[in-house]
Amino acid sequence: MERVDLGRGAWIAYEPAWLTQEEADALQSELTASLPWEQRPIVVAGREVMQPRLMAWAGALPYRYSGQTLDPAPATPTLDALTARVSEACGTTFNHVVVNRYRDGKDNIGRHADAEPELGWLPTIASLSLGARRKFVLARKGRRKSRHLRLAHGSLLVMGGSLQHTWYHSVPKDGSTEERLNLTFRTLIGPPGTRQPGGWVDAMRARAAR
Ligand SMILES: O=C(O)CCC(=O)C(=O)O
């Protein structure tokens, strides 16, 4: 997959037809029917609110973000196989997957970055989309600059380098009447509280010097 350089060491790569239409259809039906969907609270600006979407997840380590902790949860054989396949495509080893289910265009995910220290300083995160094509907005932190992609059924988006420290991302509300699933694959380097030494700028410098 070809990387698009977004500056300051941030990059994305996007493959619109990573899965065939048939594979994507079958995967969406199976995951929708088989995963234990939950609507969970998160803390936004100090207030507990319900997330405007359903979610499920799998991974052997707990993962904490936005004031909630996802306890370790076993992967289904399908999620296991998919994690291995996405890991191979990205040349890395993912060990955690979050599945978001957007029931229609009212469901959304607000502007955020996946910058928890236990993801490592320069995390590669892969995002597989199934179902309704939704707008994915990237907004540069501290600037007016933004860009967007429309994530297609069966597409794979990979985010890497400094992206989680230099850009936010979101999937805003729209008029969609169809469901969408999105799977984000991450590598947790340890339980909540684990952090690599230094910071992301040090990690960028070390990578550039290699
Ligand atoms: O649904 C998407 O495309 C994005 C999901 C996301 O940003 C996340 O799970 O952190």
Short mmCIF file of C-alpha atoms and ligand atoms in Angstrom, two decimals:
data_model
loop_
_atom_site.label_atom_id
_atom_site.label_comp_id
_atom_site.label_asym_id
_atom_site.label_seq_id
_atom_site.Cartn_x
_atom_site.Cartn_y
_atom_site.Cartn_z
CA MET A 1 0.00 0.00 0.00
CA GLU A 2 1.32 3.40 -0.94
CA ARG A 3 1.85 5.86 1.90
CA VAL A 4 0.65 9.45 1.70
CA ASP A 5 2.93 11.77 3.66
CA LEU A 6 0.95 14.22 5.82
CA GLY A 7 3.99 16.09 7.13
CA ARG A 8 5.86 16.05 10.45
CA GLY A 9 6.33 12.30 10.15
CA ALA A 10 2.60 11.48 9.87
CA TRP A 11 1.31 9.18 7.13
CA ILE A 12 -1.72 7.26 5.96
CA ALA A 13 -2.17 4.52 3.38
CA TYR A 14 -5.53 3.62 1.85
CA GLU A 15 -6.64 0.61 -0.18
CA PRO A 16 -10.29 1.04 -1.27
CA ALA A 17 -10.88 -2.61 -2.25
CA TRP A 18 -8.74 -4.47 0.24
CA LEU A 19 -11.46 -7.14 0.51
CA THR A 20 -13.56 -8.30 -2.43
CA GLN A 21 -17.24 -7.28 -2.37
CA GLU A 22 -18.20 -10.91 -1.51
CA GLU A 23 -15.68 -11.13 1.34
CA ALA A 24 -16.78 -7.78 2.73
CA ASP A 25 -20.50 -8.69 2.54
CA ALA A 26 -19.94 -12.04 4.28
CA LEU A 27 -17.74 -10.51 6.99
CA GLN A 28 -20.21 -7.72 7.74
CA SER A 29 -23.10 -10.21 8.09
CA GLU A 30 -21.12 -12.57 10.29
CA LEU A 31 -19.70 -9.93 12.63
CA THR A 32 -23.04 -8.15 12.96
CA ALA A 33 -24.74 -11.42 13.93
CA SER A 34 -22.04 -12.88 16.17
CA LEU A 35 -20.35 -10.13 18.24
CA PRO A 36 -21.61 -9.18 21.74
CA TRP A 37 -22.53 -5.55 20.99
CA GLU A 38 -22.63 -3.00 23.81
CA GLN A 39 -23.34 0.69 24.07
CA ARG A 40 -20.83 1.97 26.62
CA PRO A 41 -20.32 5.20 28.52
CA ILE A 42 -17.20 7.33 28.07
CA VAL A 43 -16.05 10.50 29.81
CA VAL A 44 -16.05 13.64 27.63
CA ALA A 45 -14.95 16.96 29.19
CA GLY A 46 -15.42 15.45 32.65
CA ARG A 47 -18.97 14.24 31.93
CA GLU A 48 -20.08 10.65 31.46
CA VAL A 49 -22.03 10.19 28.21
CA MET A 50 -23.12 7.15 26.21
CA GLN A 51 -21.09 6.58 23.07
CA PRO A 52 -23.22 7.25 19.97
CA ARG A 53 -22.51 3.80 18.50
CA LEU A 54 -22.27 0.16 19.57
CA MET A 55 -18.98 -1.59 20.12
CA ALA A 56 -17.26 -4.92 20.69
CA TRP A 57 -13.57 -5.75 21.10
CA ALA A 58 -11.01 -8.53 21.49
CA GLY A 59 -7.53 -8.68 22.99
CA ALA A 60 -5.61 -10.32 25.82
CA LEU A 61 -4.63 -7.00 27.45
CA PRO A 62 -6.96 -4.39 28.96
CA TYR A 63 -7.17 -1.14 26.98
CA ARG A 64 -8.07 2.17 28.65
CA TYR A 65 -9.24 5.28 26.80
CA SER A 66 -11.69 8.15 27.41
CA GLY A 67 -12.24 7.13 31.04
CA GLN A 68 -13.27 3.55 30.26
CA THR A 69 -11.37 0.27 30.40
CA LEU A 70 -12.04 -2.52 27.96
CA ASP A 71 -11.37 -5.73 29.88
CA PRO A 72 -9.49 -8.53 28.12
CA ALA A 73 -11.87 -10.36 25.79
CA PRO A 74 -11.34 -13.46 23.65
CA ALA A 75 -11.31 -13.13 19.87
CA THR A 76 -13.68 -15.18 17.74
CA PRO A 77 -11.93 -17.39 15.12
CA THR A 78 -12.99 -14.85 12.46
CA LEU A 79 -11.44 -11.92 14.37
CA ASP A 80 -8.28 -13.96 14.99
CA ALA A 81 -7.90 -14.78 11.29
CA LEU A 82 -8.61 -11.19 10.31
CA THR A 83 -6.07 -9.84 12.81
CA ALA A 84 -3.42 -12.14 11.32
CA ARG A 85 -4.30 -11.08 7.77
CA VAL A 86 -4.31 -7.33 8.55
CA SER A 87 -1.05 -7.72 10.53
CA GLU A 88 0.60 -9.37 7.53
CA ALA A 89 -0.61 -6.64 5.17
CA CYS A 90 0.81 -3.98 7.51
CA GLY A 91 4.06 -5.78 8.36
CA THR A 92 3.32 -5.63 12.10
CA THR A 93 1.68 -7.74 14.84
CA PHE A 94 -1.62 -6.37 16.07
CA ASN A 95 -2.93 -7.74 19.38
CA HIS A 96 -6.12 -5.74 19.93
CA VAL A 97 -9.19 -4.98 17.85
CA VAL A 98 -12.05 -2.57 18.55
CA VAL A 99 -15.17 -2.95 16.42
CA ASN A 100 -17.48 0.05 16.15
CA ARG A 101 -21.01 -0.38 14.82
CA TYR A 102 -22.65 2.74 13.40
CA ARG A 103 -26.36 1.85 13.15
CA ASP A 104 -27.07 4.78 10.82
CA GLY A 105 -25.80 8.29 10.10
CA LYS A 106 -26.73 9.53 13.59
CA ASP A 107 -24.07 7.25 15.06
CA ASN A 108 -20.64 8.83 14.89
CA ILE A 109 -17.25 9.19 16.56
CA GLY A 110 -16.09 12.63 17.64
CA ARG A 111 -12.74 14.22 17.03
CA HIS A 112 -10.00 12.33 18.87
CA ALA A 113 -6.58 10.74 18.50
CA ASP A 114 -5.49 7.28 19.59
CA ALA A 115 -2.46 8.48 21.51
CA GLU A 116 -2.53 6.35 24.67
CA PRO A 117 1.09 5.66 25.76
CA GLU A 118 0.47 1.91 25.85
CA LEU A 119 0.15 2.03 22.04
CA GLY A 120 3.81 3.09 21.83
CA TRP A 121 4.89 6.53 20.62
CA LEU A 122 4.49 6.01 16.88
CA PRO A 123 1.65 3.49 16.57
CA THR A 124 0.55 1.89 13.34
CA ILE A 125 -3.24 1.50 13.48
CA ALA A 126 -5.20 -0.26 10.73
CA SER A 127 -8.87 0.43 10.10
CA LEU A 128 -11.10 -1.91 8.10
CA SER A 129 -14.49 -0.57 7.01
CA LEU A 130 -17.62 -2.55 6.10
CA GLY A 131 -21.04 -1.30 5.02
CA ALA A 132 -22.10 2.32 4.56
CA ARG A 133 -19.46 4.59 3.04
CA ARG A 134 -18.77 7.27 5.65
CA LYS A 135 -16.64 10.38 5.68
CA PHE A 136 -13.43 10.08 7.74
CA VAL A 137 -12.09 13.51 8.63
CA LEU A 138 -8.48 14.20 9.56
CA ALA A 139 -7.85 17.57 11.22
CA ARG A 140 -4.35 18.85 11.92
CA LYS A 141 -3.88 19.60 15.64
CA GLY A 142 -3.56 23.32 16.32
CA ARG A 143 -4.21 24.31 12.67
CA ARG A 144 -7.20 24.88 10.43
CA LYS A 145 -5.96 22.28 7.99
CA SER A 146 -8.15 19.22 7.38
CA ARG A 147 -8.66 16.55 4.76
CA HIS A 148 -11.06 13.70 4.36
CA LEU A 149 -11.57 10.31 2.77
CA ARG A 150 -14.78 8.35 2.16
CA LEU A 151 -14.09 4.92 3.60
CA ALA A 152 -15.50 2.27 1.26
CA HIS A 153 -17.00 -1.17 2.01
CA GLY A 154 -14.02 -3.56 2.29
CA SER A 155 -11.41 -0.78 2.45
CA LEU A 156 -8.29 -0.70 4.62
CA LEU A 157 -6.88 2.55 5.97
CA VAL A 158 -3.55 2.48 7.79
CA MET A 159 -2.45 5.39 10.01
CA GLY A 160 1.14 5.66 11.13
CA GLY A 161 4.20 7.63 12.18
CA SER A 162 3.36 10.70 14.28
CA LEU A 163 -0.27 10.89 13.02
CA GLN A 164 -1.91 10.30 16.42
CA HIS A 165 0.11 13.19 17.88
CA THR A 166 -0.25 15.66 15.01
CA TRP A 167 -3.77 15.00 13.66
CA TYR A 168 -7.24 14.25 15.08
CA HIS A 169 -9.70 12.00 13.30
CA SER A 170 -13.48 11.63 13.37
CA VAL A 171 -16.47 10.12 11.56
CA PRO A 172 -19.14 12.84 11.70
CA LYS A 173 -22.92 12.38 11.62
CA ASP A 174 -24.49 12.24 8.17
CA GLY A 175 -27.76 11.25 6.51
CA SER A 176 -26.78 7.58 6.10
CA THR A 177 -29.58 5.03 6.55
CA GLU A 178 -27.30 1.99 6.29
CA GLU A 179 -25.18 0.33 8.96
CA ARG A 180 -21.40 0.49 9.02
CA LEU A 181 -18.84 -1.58 10.93
CA ASN A 182 -15.29 -0.39 11.48
CA LEU A 183 -12.52 -2.51 12.96
CA THR A 184 -9.41 -0.80 14.31
CA PHE A 185 -6.38 -3.02 14.89
CA ARG A 186 -3.78 -1.82 17.40
CA THR A 187 -0.66 -3.12 19.13
CA LEU A 188 -0.73 -2.69 22.90
CA ILE A 189 2.79 -2.81 24.34
CA GLY A 190 1.45 -3.53 27.86
CA PRO A 191 -1.45 -2.86 30.22
CA PRO A 192 -2.74 0.70 30.90
CA GLY A 193 0.09 2.83 32.31
CA THR A 194 2.84 1.19 30.23
CA ARG A 195 4.93 3.75 28.39
CA GLN A 196 8.06 3.74 26.28
CA PRO A 197 10.81 6.09 27.48
CA GLY A 198 10.95 9.67 26.14
CA GLY A 199 8.13 11.02 24.04
CA TRP A 200 6.86 10.90 20.46
CA VAL A 201 9.28 13.62 19.29
CA ASP A 202 12.24 11.61 20.64
CA ALA A 203 10.83 8.53 18.91
CA MET A 204 10.59 10.48 15.62
CA ARG A 205 14.20 11.66 15.96
CA ALA A 206 15.42 8.14 16.73
CA ARG A 207 13.53 6.77 13.72
CA ALA A 208 14.98 9.46 11.42
CA ALA A 209 18.52 8.74 12.66
CA ARG A 210 18.27 5.00 11.90
O1 LIG B 1 -14.99 4.35 12.33
C1 LIG B 1 -13.91 4.79 11.96
O2 LIG B 1 -13.58 4.84 10.78
C2 LIG B 1 -12.94 5.35 12.98
C3 LIG B 1 -12.93 4.63 14.31
C4 LIG B 1 -12.00 5.29 15.29
O3 LIG B 1 -11.56 6.39 15.10
C5 LIG B 1 -11.59 4.60 16.51
O4 LIG B 1 -12.05 3.47 16.78
O5 LIG B 1 -10.76 5.17 17.25
#
